[in-house]
Amino acid sequence: MKKICCVGDSNTYGYDPRVPLEFRYSEEVRWTCRIQNPERDIYNMGMNGLMIPRAPSYYNIPEWIRQSGPMDEIVVMLGTNDLLERSTAEETAARMKTFLRKLMEDNEPSSILLLAPPVFRSGEWVEGEAMIEESRRLGPLYEKLAEELKIRFADTGRWGIEVLYDGIHFSPEGHRVFAQHLDSLL
């Protein structure tokens, strides 16, 4: 069985901003559950609000992965919250480079798949065109980083992921489309 670790923020966790008390889509909706099958064991390490670690002790994700045992693949989709906190696309990509190098200490580069998050859309959490433009600029920077580090890459901004009223979080249809595209890469 192939063990796949998915590291990400609320869209990996499966956050549903429409439901005030539950906050999470059912397993039938979440993309991480939709890619699970008898040949794959998916470890969802998504966390609401997760940003790219700024220091080794900050969200010690490499240690979380190590404790789960050897992984065949690690899917990383982070950067949305960094941009929401007003980091530039360049600053976000620089932190991602440091984080990926840390991951590569214990994992082969070929086992890592870097995903650029979908481009922001106008919504309650997205304050203007400048934020949208920064999110648009992140994909090409991540692609260049992936080439440099010799890891796999996909720009989910090209997948047409439907988001909800906040401009950030996937709709149920967005989760379906995301899983469909990602499934073909694993």
PDB file of N, CA and C in Angstrom, residues 31-137:
ATOM      1  N   TRP A  31     -11.350  16.380  -0.300  1.00  0.00           N
ATOM      2  CA  TRP A  31     -10.495  15.841  -1.358  1.00  0.00           C
ATOM      3  C   TRP A  31      -9.543  14.777  -0.841  1.00  0.00           C
ATOM      4  N   THR A  32      -9.077  14.923   0.388  1.00  0.00           N
ATOM      5  CA  THR A  32      -8.139  13.934   0.931  1.00  0.00           C
ATOM      6  C   THR A  32      -8.796  12.560   1.086  1.00  0.00           C
ATOM      7  N   CYS A  33     -10.075  12.534   1.330  1.00  0.00           N
ATOM      8  CA  CYS A  33     -10.793  11.256   1.439  1.00  0.00           C
ATOM      9  C   CYS A  33     -11.157  10.712   0.057  1.00  0.00           C
ATOM     10  N   ARG A  34     -11.386  11.582  -0.881  1.00  0.00           N
ATOM     11  CA  ARG A  34     -11.755  11.151  -2.247  1.00  0.00           C
ATOM     12  C   ARG A  34     -10.595  10.477  -2.984  1.00  0.00           C
ATOM     13  N   ILE A  35      -9.355  10.770  -2.603  1.00  0.00           N
ATOM     14  CA  ILE A  35      -8.220  10.131  -3.273  1.00  0.00           C
ATOM     15  C   ILE A  35      -7.782   8.847  -2.568  1.00  0.00           C
ATOM     16  N   GLN A  36      -8.400   8.563  -1.430  1.00  0.00           N
ATOM     17  CA  GLN A  36      -8.106   7.333  -0.694  1.00  0.00           C
ATOM     18  C   GLN A  36      -8.692   6.158  -1.476  1.00  0.00           C
ATOM     19  N   ASN A  37      -7.942   5.077  -1.577  1.00  0.00           N
ATOM     20  CA  ASN A  37      -8.455   3.864  -2.205  1.00  0.00           C
ATOM     21  C   ASN A  37      -7.679   2.674  -1.650  1.00  0.00           C
ATOM     22  N   PRO A  38      -8.016   1.448  -2.050  1.00  0.00           N
ATOM     23  CA  PRO A  38      -7.337   0.281  -1.464  1.00  0.00           C
ATOM     24  C   PRO A  38      -5.821   0.249  -1.673  1.00  0.00           C
ATOM     25  N   GLU A  39      -5.320   0.984  -2.667  1.00  0.00           N
ATOM     26  CA  GLU A  39      -3.873   1.022  -2.903  1.00  0.00           C
ATOM     27  C   GLU A  39      -3.185   2.180  -2.200  1.00  0.00           C
ATOM     28  N   ARG A  40      -3.968   3.075  -1.583  1.00  0.00           N
ATOM     29  CA  ARG A  40      -3.401   4.272  -0.953  1.00  0.00           C
ATOM     30  C   ARG A  40      -3.889   4.425   0.480  1.00  0.00           C
ATOM     31  N   ASP A  41      -2.966   4.809   1.325  1.00  0.00           N
ATOM     32  CA  ASP A  41      -3.303   5.161   2.700  1.00  0.00           C
ATOM     33  C   ASP A  41      -2.955   6.643   2.852  1.00  0.00           C
ATOM     34  N   ILE A  42      -3.971   7.486   3.016  1.00  0.00           N
ATOM     35  CA  ILE A  42      -3.780   8.933   3.045  1.00  0.00           C
ATOM     36  C   ILE A  42      -3.693   9.417   4.489  1.00  0.00           C
ATOM     37  N   TYR A  43      -2.650  10.193   4.774  1.00  0.00           N
ATOM     38  CA  TYR A  43      -2.476  10.835   6.075  1.00  0.00           C
ATOM     39  C   TYR A  43      -2.752  12.321   5.882  1.00  0.00           C
ATOM     40  N   ASN A  44      -3.871  12.780   6.399  1.00  0.00           N
ATOM     41  CA  ASN A  44      -4.259  14.183   6.249  1.00  0.00           C
ATOM     42  C   ASN A  44      -3.637  14.988   7.382  1.00  0.00           C
ATOM     43  N   MET A  45      -2.619  15.769   7.028  1.00  0.00           N
ATOM     44  CA  MET A  45      -1.970  16.641   8.003  1.00  0.00           C
ATOM     45  C   MET A  45      -2.323  18.090   7.712  1.00  0.00           C
ATOM     46  N   GLY A  46      -3.574  18.301   7.315  1.00  0.00           N
ATOM     47  CA  GLY A  46      -4.063  19.652   7.109  1.00  0.00           C
ATOM     48  C   GLY A  46      -4.474  20.271   8.432  1.00  0.00           C
ATOM     49  N   MET A  47      -4.233  21.555   8.569  1.00  0.00           N
ATOM     50  CA  MET A  47      -4.568  22.261   9.804  1.00  0.00           C
ATOM     51  C   MET A  47      -5.077  23.659   9.451  1.00  0.00           C
ATOM     52  N   ASN A  48      -6.205  24.022  10.015  1.00  0.00           N
ATOM     53  CA  ASN A  48      -6.726  25.369   9.790  1.00  0.00           C
ATOM     54  C   ASN A  48      -5.697  26.407  10.206  1.00  0.00           C
ATOM     55  N   GLY A  49      -5.457  27.378   9.336  1.00  0.00           N
ATOM     56  CA  GLY A  49      -4.552  28.472   9.649  1.00  0.00           C
ATOM     57  C   GLY A  49      -3.078  28.162   9.460  1.00  0.00           C
ATOM     58  N   LEU A  50      -2.741  26.947   9.033  1.00  0.00           N
ATOM     59  CA  LEU A  50      -1.334  26.569   8.912  1.00  0.00           C
ATOM     60  C   LEU A  50      -0.627  27.436   7.874  1.00  0.00           C
ATOM     61  N   MET A  51       0.515  27.934   8.286  1.00  0.00           N
ATOM     62  CA  MET A  51       1.389  28.716   7.405  1.00  0.00           C
ATOM     63  C   MET A  51       2.654  27.911   7.167  1.00  0.00           C
ATOM     64  N   ILE A  52       3.455  28.343   6.225  1.00  0.00           N
ATOM     65  CA  ILE A  52       4.731  27.692   5.988  1.00  0.00           C
ATOM     66  C   ILE A  52       5.596  27.933   7.225  1.00  0.00           C
ATOM     67  N   PRO A  53       6.160  26.877   7.788  1.00  0.00           N
ATOM     68  CA  PRO A  53       6.980  27.067   8.990  1.00  0.00           C
ATOM     69  C   PRO A  53       8.103  28.073   8.763  1.00  0.00           C
ATOM     70  N   ARG A  54       8.291  28.951   9.737  1.00  0.00           N
ATOM     71  CA  ARG A  54       9.324  29.990   9.643  1.00  0.00           C
ATOM     72  C   ARG A  54      10.616  29.577  10.330  1.00  0.00           C
ATOM     73  N   ALA A  55      10.549  28.530  11.141  1.00  0.00           N
ATOM     74  CA  ALA A  55      11.726  28.031  11.850  1.00  0.00           C
ATOM     75  C   ALA A  55      11.515  26.534  12.100  1.00  0.00           C
ATOM     76  N   PRO A  56      12.580  25.775  12.321  1.00  0.00           N
ATOM     77  CA  PRO A  56      12.427  24.331  12.508  1.00  0.00           C
ATOM     78  C   PRO A  56      11.446  23.943  13.618  1.00  0.00           C
ATOM     79  N   SER A  57      11.359  24.722  14.685  1.00  0.00           N
ATOM     80  CA  SER A  57      10.473  24.354  15.796  1.00  0.00           C
ATOM     81  C   SER A  57       9.032  24.798  15.566  1.00  0.00           C
ATOM     82  N   TYR A  58       8.782  25.596  14.545  1.00  0.00           N
ATOM     83  CA  TYR A  58       7.461  26.142  14.272  1.00  0.00           C
ATOM     84  C   TYR A  58       6.668  25.107  13.499  1.00  0.00           C
ATOM     85  N   TYR A  59       5.629  24.530  14.115  1.00  0.00           N
ATOM     86  CA  TYR A  59       4.875  23.428  13.500  1.00  0.00           C
ATOM     87  C   TYR A  59       5.858  22.397  12.969  1.00  0.00           C
ATOM     88  N   ASN A  60       6.397  21.587  13.803  1.00  0.00           N
ATOM     89  CA  ASN A  60       7.450  20.668  13.389  1.00  0.00           C
ATOM     90  C   ASN A  60       6.896  19.560  12.491  1.00  0.00           C
ATOM     91  N   ILE A  61       6.508  19.951  11.292  1.00  0.00           N
ATOM     92  CA  ILE A  61       5.889  19.025  10.347  1.00  0.00           C
ATOM     93  C   ILE A  61       6.816  17.873   9.973  1.00  0.00           C
ATOM     94  N   PRO A  62       8.095  18.119   9.691  1.00  0.00           N
ATOM     95  CA  PRO A  62       8.947  16.953   9.382  1.00  0.00           C
ATOM     96  C   PRO A  62       8.919  15.896  10.489  1.00  0.00           C
ATOM     97  N   GLU A  63       8.826  16.316  11.748  1.00  0.00           N
ATOM     98  CA  GLU A  63       8.754  15.354  12.850  1.00  0.00           C
ATOM     99  C   GLU A  63       7.414  14.627  12.840  1.00  0.00           C
ATOM    100  N   TRP A  64       6.323  15.327  12.533  1.00  0.00           N
ATOM    101  CA  TRP A  64       5.013  14.668  12.428  1.00  0.00           C
ATOM    102  C   TRP A  64       5.076  13.565  11.380  1.00  0.00           C
ATOM    103  N   ILE A  65       5.698  13.872  10.246  1.00  0.00           N
ATOM    104  CA  ILE A  65       5.799  12.891   9.170  1.00  0.00           C
ATOM    105  C   ILE A  65       6.656  11.713   9.616  1.00  0.00           C
ATOM    106  N   ARG A  66       7.774  11.983  10.252  1.00  0.00           N
ATOM    107  CA  ARG A  66       8.670  10.932  10.736  1.00  0.00           C
ATOM    108  C   ARG A  66       7.929   9.995  11.693  1.00  0.00           C
ATOM    109  N   GLN A  67       7.113  10.547  12.571  1.00  0.00           N
ATOM    110  CA  GLN A  67       6.377   9.734  13.549  1.00  0.00           C
ATOM    111  C   GLN A  67       5.330   8.850  12.885  1.00  0.00           C
ATOM    112  N   SER A  68       4.861   9.234  11.714  1.00  0.00           N
ATOM    113  CA  SER A  68       3.863   8.440  10.993  1.00  0.00           C
ATOM    114  C   SER A  68       4.506   7.306  10.208  1.00  0.00           C
ATOM    115  N   GLY A  69       5.812   7.247  10.200  1.00  0.00           N
ATOM    116  CA  GLY A  69       6.519   6.206   9.468  1.00  0.00           C
ATOM    117  C   GLY A  69       6.888   6.682   8.078  1.00  0.00           C
ATOM    118  N   PRO A  70       7.677   5.909   7.366  1.00  0.00           N
ATOM    119  CA  PRO A  70       8.122   6.318   6.031  1.00  0.00           C
ATOM    120  C   PRO A  70       6.939   6.523   5.088  1.00  0.00           C
ATOM    121  N   MET A  71       6.996   7.606   4.343  1.00  0.00           N
ATOM    122  CA  MET A  71       5.948   7.931   3.376  1.00  0.00           C
ATOM    123  C   MET A  71       6.475   7.698   1.967  1.00  0.00           C
ATOM    124  N   ASP A  72       5.591   7.221   1.110  1.00  0.00           N
ATOM    125  CA  ASP A  72       5.946   7.060  -0.299  1.00  0.00           C
ATOM    126  C   ASP A  72       5.879   8.392  -1.028  1.00  0.00           C
ATOM    127  N   GLU A  73       4.915   9.221  -0.636  1.00  0.00           N
ATOM    128  CA  GLU A  73       4.767  10.539  -1.249  1.00  0.00           C
ATOM    129  C   GLU A  73       4.331  11.550  -0.194  1.00  0.00           C
ATOM    130  N   ILE A  74       4.775  12.793  -0.403  1.00  0.00           N
ATOM    131  CA  ILE A  74       4.350  13.894   0.453  1.00  0.00           C
ATOM    132  C   ILE A  74       3.829  14.991  -0.463  1.00  0.00           C
ATOM    133  N   VAL A  75       2.560  15.320  -0.281  1.00  0.00           N
ATOM    134  CA  VAL A  75       1.915  16.381  -1.050  1.00  0.00           C
ATOM    135  C   VAL A  75       1.884  17.621  -0.168  1.00  0.00           C
ATOM    136  N   VAL A  76       2.445  18.720  -0.650  1.00  0.00           N
ATOM    137  CA  VAL A  76       2.530  19.953   0.136  1.00  0.00           C
ATOM    138  C   VAL A  76       1.772  21.058  -0.585  1.00  0.00           C
ATOM    139  N   MET A  77       0.754  21.617   0.082  1.00  0.00           N
ATOM    140  CA  MET A  77       0.046  22.784  -0.451  1.00  0.00           C
ATOM    141  C   MET A  77      -0.109  23.800   0.681  1.00  0.00           C
ATOM    142  N   LEU A  78       0.837  24.709   0.745  1.00  0.00           N
ATOM    143  CA  LEU A  78       0.833  25.780   1.742  1.00  0.00           C
ATOM    144  C   LEU A  78       1.153  27.105   1.053  1.00  0.00           C
ATOM    145  N   GLY A  79       0.800  28.184   1.701  1.00  0.00           N
ATOM    146  CA  GLY A  79       1.097  29.516   1.185  1.00  0.00           C
ATOM    147  C   GLY A  79      -0.096  30.448   1.229  1.00  0.00           C
ATOM    148  N   THR A  80      -1.298  29.894   1.235  1.00  0.00           N
ATOM    149  CA  THR A  80      -2.506  30.729   1.267  1.00  0.00           C
ATOM    150  C   THR A  80      -2.521  31.630   2.496  1.00  0.00           C
ATOM    151  N   ASN A  81      -2.297  31.059   3.671  1.00  0.00           N
ATOM    152  CA  ASN A  81      -2.352  31.861   4.898  1.00  0.00           C
ATOM    153  C   ASN A  81      -1.205  32.854   4.983  1.00  0.00           C
ATOM    154  N   ASP A  82      -0.071  32.496   4.402  1.00  0.00           N
ATOM    155  CA  ASP A  82       1.059  33.432   4.366  1.00  0.00           C
ATOM    156  C   ASP A  82       0.655  34.677   3.568  1.00  0.00           C
ATOM    157  N   LEU A  83       0.018  34.458   2.412  1.00  0.00           N
ATOM    158  CA  LEU A  83      -0.429  35.585   1.589  1.00  0.00           C
ATOM    159  C   LEU A  83      -1.526  36.381   2.290  1.00  0.00           C
ATOM    160  N   LEU A  84      -2.424  35.686   2.973  1.00  0.00           N
ATOM    161  CA  LEU A  84      -3.485  36.389   3.715  1.00  0.00           C
ATOM    162  C   LEU A  84      -2.913  37.261   4.830  1.00  0.00           C
ATOM    163  N   GLU A  85      -1.752  36.863   5.361  1.00  0.00           N
ATOM    164  CA  GLU A  85      -1.088  37.646   6.409  1.00  0.00           C
ATOM    165  C   GLU A  85      -0.164  38.706   5.820  1.00  0.00           C
ATOM    166  N   ARG A  86      -0.313  38.958   4.531  1.00  0.00           N
ATOM    167  CA  ARG A  86       0.385  40.042   3.822  1.00  0.00           C
ATOM    168  C   ARG A  86       1.834  39.753   3.452  1.00  0.00           C
ATOM    169  N   SER A  87       2.235  38.483   3.433  1.00  0.00           N
ATOM    170  CA  SER A  87       3.540  38.155   2.877  1.00  0.00           C
ATOM    171  C   SER A  87       3.443  38.305   1.360  1.00  0.00           C
ATOM    172  N   THR A  88       4.527  38.669   0.732  1.00  0.00           N
ATOM    173  CA  THR A  88       4.539  38.728  -0.723  1.00  0.00           C
ATOM    174  C   THR A  88       4.709  37.307  -1.269  1.00  0.00           C
ATOM    175  N   ALA A  89       4.473  37.150  -2.552  1.00  0.00           N
ATOM    176  CA  ALA A  89       4.676  35.855  -3.188  1.00  0.00           C
ATOM    177  C   ALA A  89       6.141  35.437  -3.070  1.00  0.00           C
ATOM    178  N   GLU A  90       7.063  36.386  -3.206  1.00  0.00           N
ATOM    179  CA  GLU A  90       8.492  36.081  -3.089  1.00  0.00           C
ATOM    180  C   GLU A  90       8.855  35.619  -1.678  1.00  0.00           C
ATOM    181  N   GLU A  91       8.351  36.296  -0.659  1.00  0.00           N
ATOM    182  CA  GLU A  91       8.620  35.896   0.727  1.00  0.00           C
ATOM    183  C   GLU A  91       8.056  34.502   1.008  1.00  0.00           C
ATOM    184  N   THR A  92       6.865  34.251   0.492  1.00  0.00           N
ATOM    185  CA  THR A  92       6.222  32.955   0.684  1.00  0.00           C
ATOM    186  C   THR A  92       7.034  31.855   0.016  1.00  0.00           C
ATOM    187  N   ALA A  93       7.480  32.089  -1.208  1.00  0.00           N
ATOM    188  CA  ALA A  93       8.285  31.091  -1.924  1.00  0.00           C
ATOM    189  C   ALA A  93       9.624  30.857  -1.222  1.00  0.00           C
ATOM    190  N   ALA A  94      10.214  31.897  -0.660  1.00  0.00           N
ATOM    191  CA  ALA A  94      11.485  31.742   0.061  1.00  0.00           C
ATOM    192  C   ALA A  94      11.295  30.861   1.298  1.00  0.00           C
ATOM    193  N   ARG A  95      10.203  31.070   2.038  1.00  0.00           N
ATOM    194  CA  ARG A  95       9.933  30.216   3.205  1.00  0.00           C
ATOM    195  C   ARG A  95       9.663  28.781   2.758  1.00  0.00           C
ATOM    196  N   MET A  96       8.957  28.634   1.626  1.00  0.00           N
ATOM    197  CA  MET A  96       8.673  27.292   1.122  1.00  0.00           C
ATOM    198  C   MET A  96       9.975  26.577   0.769  1.00  0.00           C
ATOM    199  N   LYS A  97      10.916  27.285   0.202  1.00  0.00           N
ATOM    200  CA  LYS A  97      12.204  26.676  -0.156  1.00  0.00           C
ATOM    201  C   LYS A  97      12.901  26.124   1.087  1.00  0.00           C
ATOM    202  N   THR A  98      12.934  26.896   2.153  1.00  0.00           N
ATOM    203  CA  THR A  98      13.548  26.453   3.401  1.00  0.00           C
ATOM    204  C   THR A  98      12.819  25.230   3.949  1.00  0.00           C
ATOM    205  N   PHE A  99      11.502  25.280   3.917  1.00  0.00           N
ATOM    206  CA  PHE A  99      10.691  24.166   4.424  1.00  0.00           C
ATOM    207  C   PHE A  99      10.930  22.896   3.606  1.00  0.00           C
ATOM    208  N   LEU A 100      10.929  23.024   2.286  1.00  0.00           N
ATOM    209  CA  LEU A 100      11.124  21.849   1.436  1.00  0.00           C
ATOM    210  C   LEU A 100      12.515  21.250   1.628  1.00  0.00           C
ATOM    211  N   ARG A 101      13.511  22.094   1.798  1.00  0.00           N
ATOM    212  CA  ARG A 101      14.862  21.569   2.061  1.00  0.00           C
ATOM    213  C   ARG A 101      14.883  20.754   3.349  1.00  0.00           C
ATOM    214  N   LYS A 102      14.143  21.210   4.349  1.00  0.00           N
ATOM    215  CA  LYS A 102      14.046  20.464   5.604  1.00  0.00           C
ATOM    216  C   LYS A 102      13.362  19.110   5.355  1.00  0.00           C
ATOM    217  N   LEU A 103      12.304  19.102   4.570  1.00  0.00           N
ATOM    218  CA  LEU A 103      11.620  17.847   4.243  1.00  0.00           C
ATOM    219  C   LEU A 103      12.544  16.894   3.492  1.00  0.00           C
ATOM    220  N   MET A 104      13.381  17.453   2.633  1.00  0.00           N
ATOM    221  CA  MET A 104      14.268  16.644   1.805  1.00  0.00           C
ATOM    222  C   MET A 104      15.400  16.004   2.612  1.00  0.00           C
ATOM    223  N   GLU A 105      15.583  16.401   3.857  1.00  0.00           N
ATOM    224  CA  GLU A 105      16.587  15.759   4.700  1.00  0.00           C
ATOM    225  C   GLU A 105      16.209  14.305   4.978  1.00  0.00           C
ATOM    226  N   ASP A 106      14.898  14.023   5.027  1.00  0.00           N
ATOM    227  CA  ASP A 106      14.413  12.674   5.336  1.00  0.00           C
ATOM    228  C   ASP A 106      13.682  12.011   4.181  1.00  0.00           C
ATOM    229  N   ASN A 107      13.475  12.724   3.086  1.00  0.00           N
ATOM    230  CA  ASN A 107      12.659  12.210   1.989  1.00  0.00           C
ATOM    231  C   ASN A 107      13.329  12.493   0.649  1.00  0.00           C
ATOM    232  N   GLU A 108      13.192  11.565  -0.255  1.00  0.00           N
ATOM    233  CA  GLU A 108      13.740  11.743  -1.599  1.00  0.00           C
ATOM    234  C   GLU A 108      12.995  12.870  -2.307  1.00  0.00           C
ATOM    235  N   PRO A 109      13.699  13.686  -3.069  1.00  0.00           N
ATOM    236  CA  PRO A 109      13.013  14.755  -3.808  1.00  0.00           C
ATOM    237  C   PRO A 109      11.873  14.230  -4.696  1.00  0.00           C
ATOM    238  N   SER A 110      12.064  13.063  -5.276  1.00  0.00           N
ATOM    239  CA  SER A 110      11.038  12.505  -6.171  1.00  0.00           C
ATOM    240  C   SER A 110       9.748  12.135  -5.439  1.00  0.00           C
ATOM    241  N   SER A 111       9.804  12.043  -4.097  1.00  0.00           N
ATOM    242  CA  SER A 111       8.611  11.692  -3.323  1.00  0.00           C
ATOM    243  C   SER A 111       7.771  12.917  -2.959  1.00  0.00           C
ATOM    244  N   ILE A 112       8.258  14.117  -3.249  1.00  0.00           N
ATOM    245  CA  ILE A 112       7.571  15.346  -2.842  1.00  0.00           C
ATOM    246  C   ILE A 112       6.858  15.965  -4.036  1.00  0.00           C
ATOM    247  N   LEU A 113       5.599  16.287  -3.828  1.00  0.00           N
ATOM    248  CA  LEU A 113       4.786  16.980  -4.827  1.00  0.00           C
ATOM    249  C   LEU A 113       4.378  18.327  -4.239  1.00  0.00           C
ATOM    250  N   LEU A 114       4.880  19.403  -4.816  1.00  0.00           N
ATOM    251  CA  LEU A 114       4.536  20.753  -4.374  1.00  0.00           C
ATOM    252  C   LEU A 114       3.351  21.241  -5.198  1.00  0.00           C
ATOM    253  N   LEU A 115       2.312  21.691  -4.517  1.00  0.00           N
ATOM    254  CA  LEU A 115       1.135  22.253  -5.176  1.00  0.00           C
ATOM    255  C   LEU A 115       1.063  23.743  -4.897  1.00  0.00           C
ATOM    256  N   ALA A 116       0.948  24.534  -5.943  1.00  0.00           N
ATOM    257  CA  ALA A 116       0.643  25.954  -5.752  1.00  0.00           C
ATOM    258  C   ALA A 116      -0.843  26.044  -5.455  1.00  0.00           C
ATOM    259  N   PRO A 117      -1.245  26.764  -4.397  1.00  0.00           N
ATOM    260  CA  PRO A 117      -2.664  26.871  -4.073  1.00  0.00           C
ATOM    261  C   PRO A 117      -3.434  27.586  -5.182  1.00  0.00           C
ATOM    262  N   PRO A 118      -4.746  27.352  -5.249  1.00  0.00           N
ATOM    263  CA  PRO A 118      -5.549  28.078  -6.231  1.00  0.00           C
ATOM    264  C   PRO A 118      -5.436  29.594  -6.032  1.00  0.00           C
ATOM    265  N   VAL A 119      -5.598  30.303  -7.109  1.00  0.00           N
ATOM    266  CA  VAL A 119      -5.568  31.769  -7.068  1.00  0.00           C
ATOM    267  C   VAL A 119      -6.795  32.262  -6.293  1.00  0.00           C
ATOM    268  N   PHE A 120      -6.580  33.279  -5.456  1.00  0.00           N
ATOM    269  CA  PHE A 120      -7.679  33.876  -4.701  1.00  0.00           C
ATOM    270  C   PHE A 120      -8.734  34.438  -5.658  1.00  0.00           C
ATOM    271  N   ARG A 121      -9.935  34.533  -5.142  1.00  0.00           N
ATOM    272  CA  ARG A 121     -11.017  35.213  -5.859  1.00  0.00           C
ATOM    273  C   ARG A 121     -11.566  36.288  -4.921  1.00  0.00           C
ATOM    274  N   SER A 122     -12.248  37.250  -5.458  1.00  0.00           N
ATOM    275  CA  SER A 122     -12.872  38.277  -4.615  1.00  0.00           C
ATOM    276  C   SER A 122     -13.806  37.602  -3.628  1.00  0.00           C
ATOM    277  N   GLY A 123     -13.747  38.034  -2.369  1.00  0.00           N
ATOM    278  CA  GLY A 123     -14.598  37.455  -1.348  1.00  0.00           C
ATOM    279  C   GLY A 123     -14.341  38.110  -0.004  1.00  0.00           C
ATOM    280  N   GLU A 124     -15.010  37.603   1.007  1.00  0.00           N
ATOM    281  CA  GLU A 124     -14.933  38.190   2.349  1.00  0.00           C
ATOM    282  C   GLU A 124     -13.518  38.186   2.930  1.00  0.00           C
ATOM    283  N   TRP A 125     -12.693  37.222   2.577  1.00  0.00           N
ATOM    284  CA  TRP A 125     -11.350  37.142   3.138  1.00  0.00           C
ATOM    285  C   TRP A 125     -10.304  37.780   2.234  1.00  0.00           C
ATOM    286  N   VAL A 126     -10.686  38.127   1.042  1.00  0.00           N
ATOM    287  CA  VAL A 126      -9.736  38.646   0.059  1.00  0.00           C
ATOM    288  C   VAL A 126      -9.997  40.138  -0.121  1.00  0.00           C
ATOM    289  N   GLU A 127      -9.028  40.930   0.332  1.00  0.00           N
ATOM    290  CA  GLU A 127      -9.198  42.381   0.368  1.00  0.00           C
ATOM    291  C   GLU A 127      -8.561  43.049  -0.841  1.00  0.00           C
ATOM    292  N   GLY A 128      -9.186  42.908  -1.981  1.00  0.00           N
ATOM    293  CA  GLY A 128      -8.755  43.659  -3.145  1.00  0.00           C
ATOM    294  C   GLY A 128      -7.892  42.905  -4.131  1.00  0.00           C
ATOM    295  N   GLU A 129      -7.684  43.576  -5.246  1.00  0.00           N
ATOM    296  CA  GLU A 129      -6.951  42.999  -6.374  1.00  0.00           C
ATOM    297  C   GLU A 129      -5.489  42.714  -6.041  1.00  0.00           C
ATOM    298  N   ALA A 130      -4.883  43.473  -5.146  1.00  0.00           N
ATOM    299  CA  ALA A 130      -3.472  43.246  -4.806  1.00  0.00           C
ATOM    300  C   ALA A 130      -3.272  41.851  -4.216  1.00  0.00           C
ATOM    301  N   MET A 131      -4.179  41.408  -3.354  1.00  0.00           N
ATOM    302  CA  MET A 131      -4.075  40.062  -2.769  1.00  0.00           C
ATOM    303  C   MET A 131      -4.253  38.994  -3.847  1.00  0.00           C
ATOM    304  N   ILE A 132      -5.176  39.229  -4.744  1.00  0.00           N
ATOM    305  CA  ILE A 132      -5.404  38.281  -5.834  1.00  0.00           C
ATOM    306  C   ILE A 132      -4.153  38.184  -6.705  1.00  0.00           C
ATOM    307  N   GLU A 133      -3.546  39.323  -6.995  1.00  0.00           N
ATOM    308  CA  GLU A 133      -2.349  39.338  -7.825  1.00  0.00           C
ATOM    309  C   GLU A 133      -1.186  38.605  -7.151  1.00  0.00           C
ATOM    310  N   GLU A 134      -1.004  38.793  -5.846  1.00  0.00           N
ATOM    311  CA  GLU A 134       0.055  38.058  -5.134  1.00  0.00           C
ATOM    312  C   GLU A 134      -0.184  36.551  -5.232  1.00  0.00           C
ATOM    313  N   SER A 135      -1.434  36.125  -5.088  1.00  0.00           N
ATOM    314  CA  SER A 135      -1.722  34.689  -5.175  1.00  0.00           C
ATOM    315  C   SER A 135      -1.490  34.182  -6.597  1.00  0.00           C
ATOM    316  N   ARG A 136      -1.745  34.993  -7.582  1.00  0.00           N
ATOM    317  CA  ARG A 136      -1.507  34.631  -8.983  1.00  0.00           C
ATOM    318  C   ARG A 136      -0.003  34.471  -9.251  1.00  0.00           C
ATOM    319  N   ARG A 137       0.805  35.288  -8.607  1.00  0.00           N
ATOM    320  CA  ARG A 137       2.253  35.266  -8.809  1.00  0.00           C
ATOM    321  C   ARG A 137       2.932  34.073  -8.118  1.00  0.00           C
TER     322      ARG A 137
END
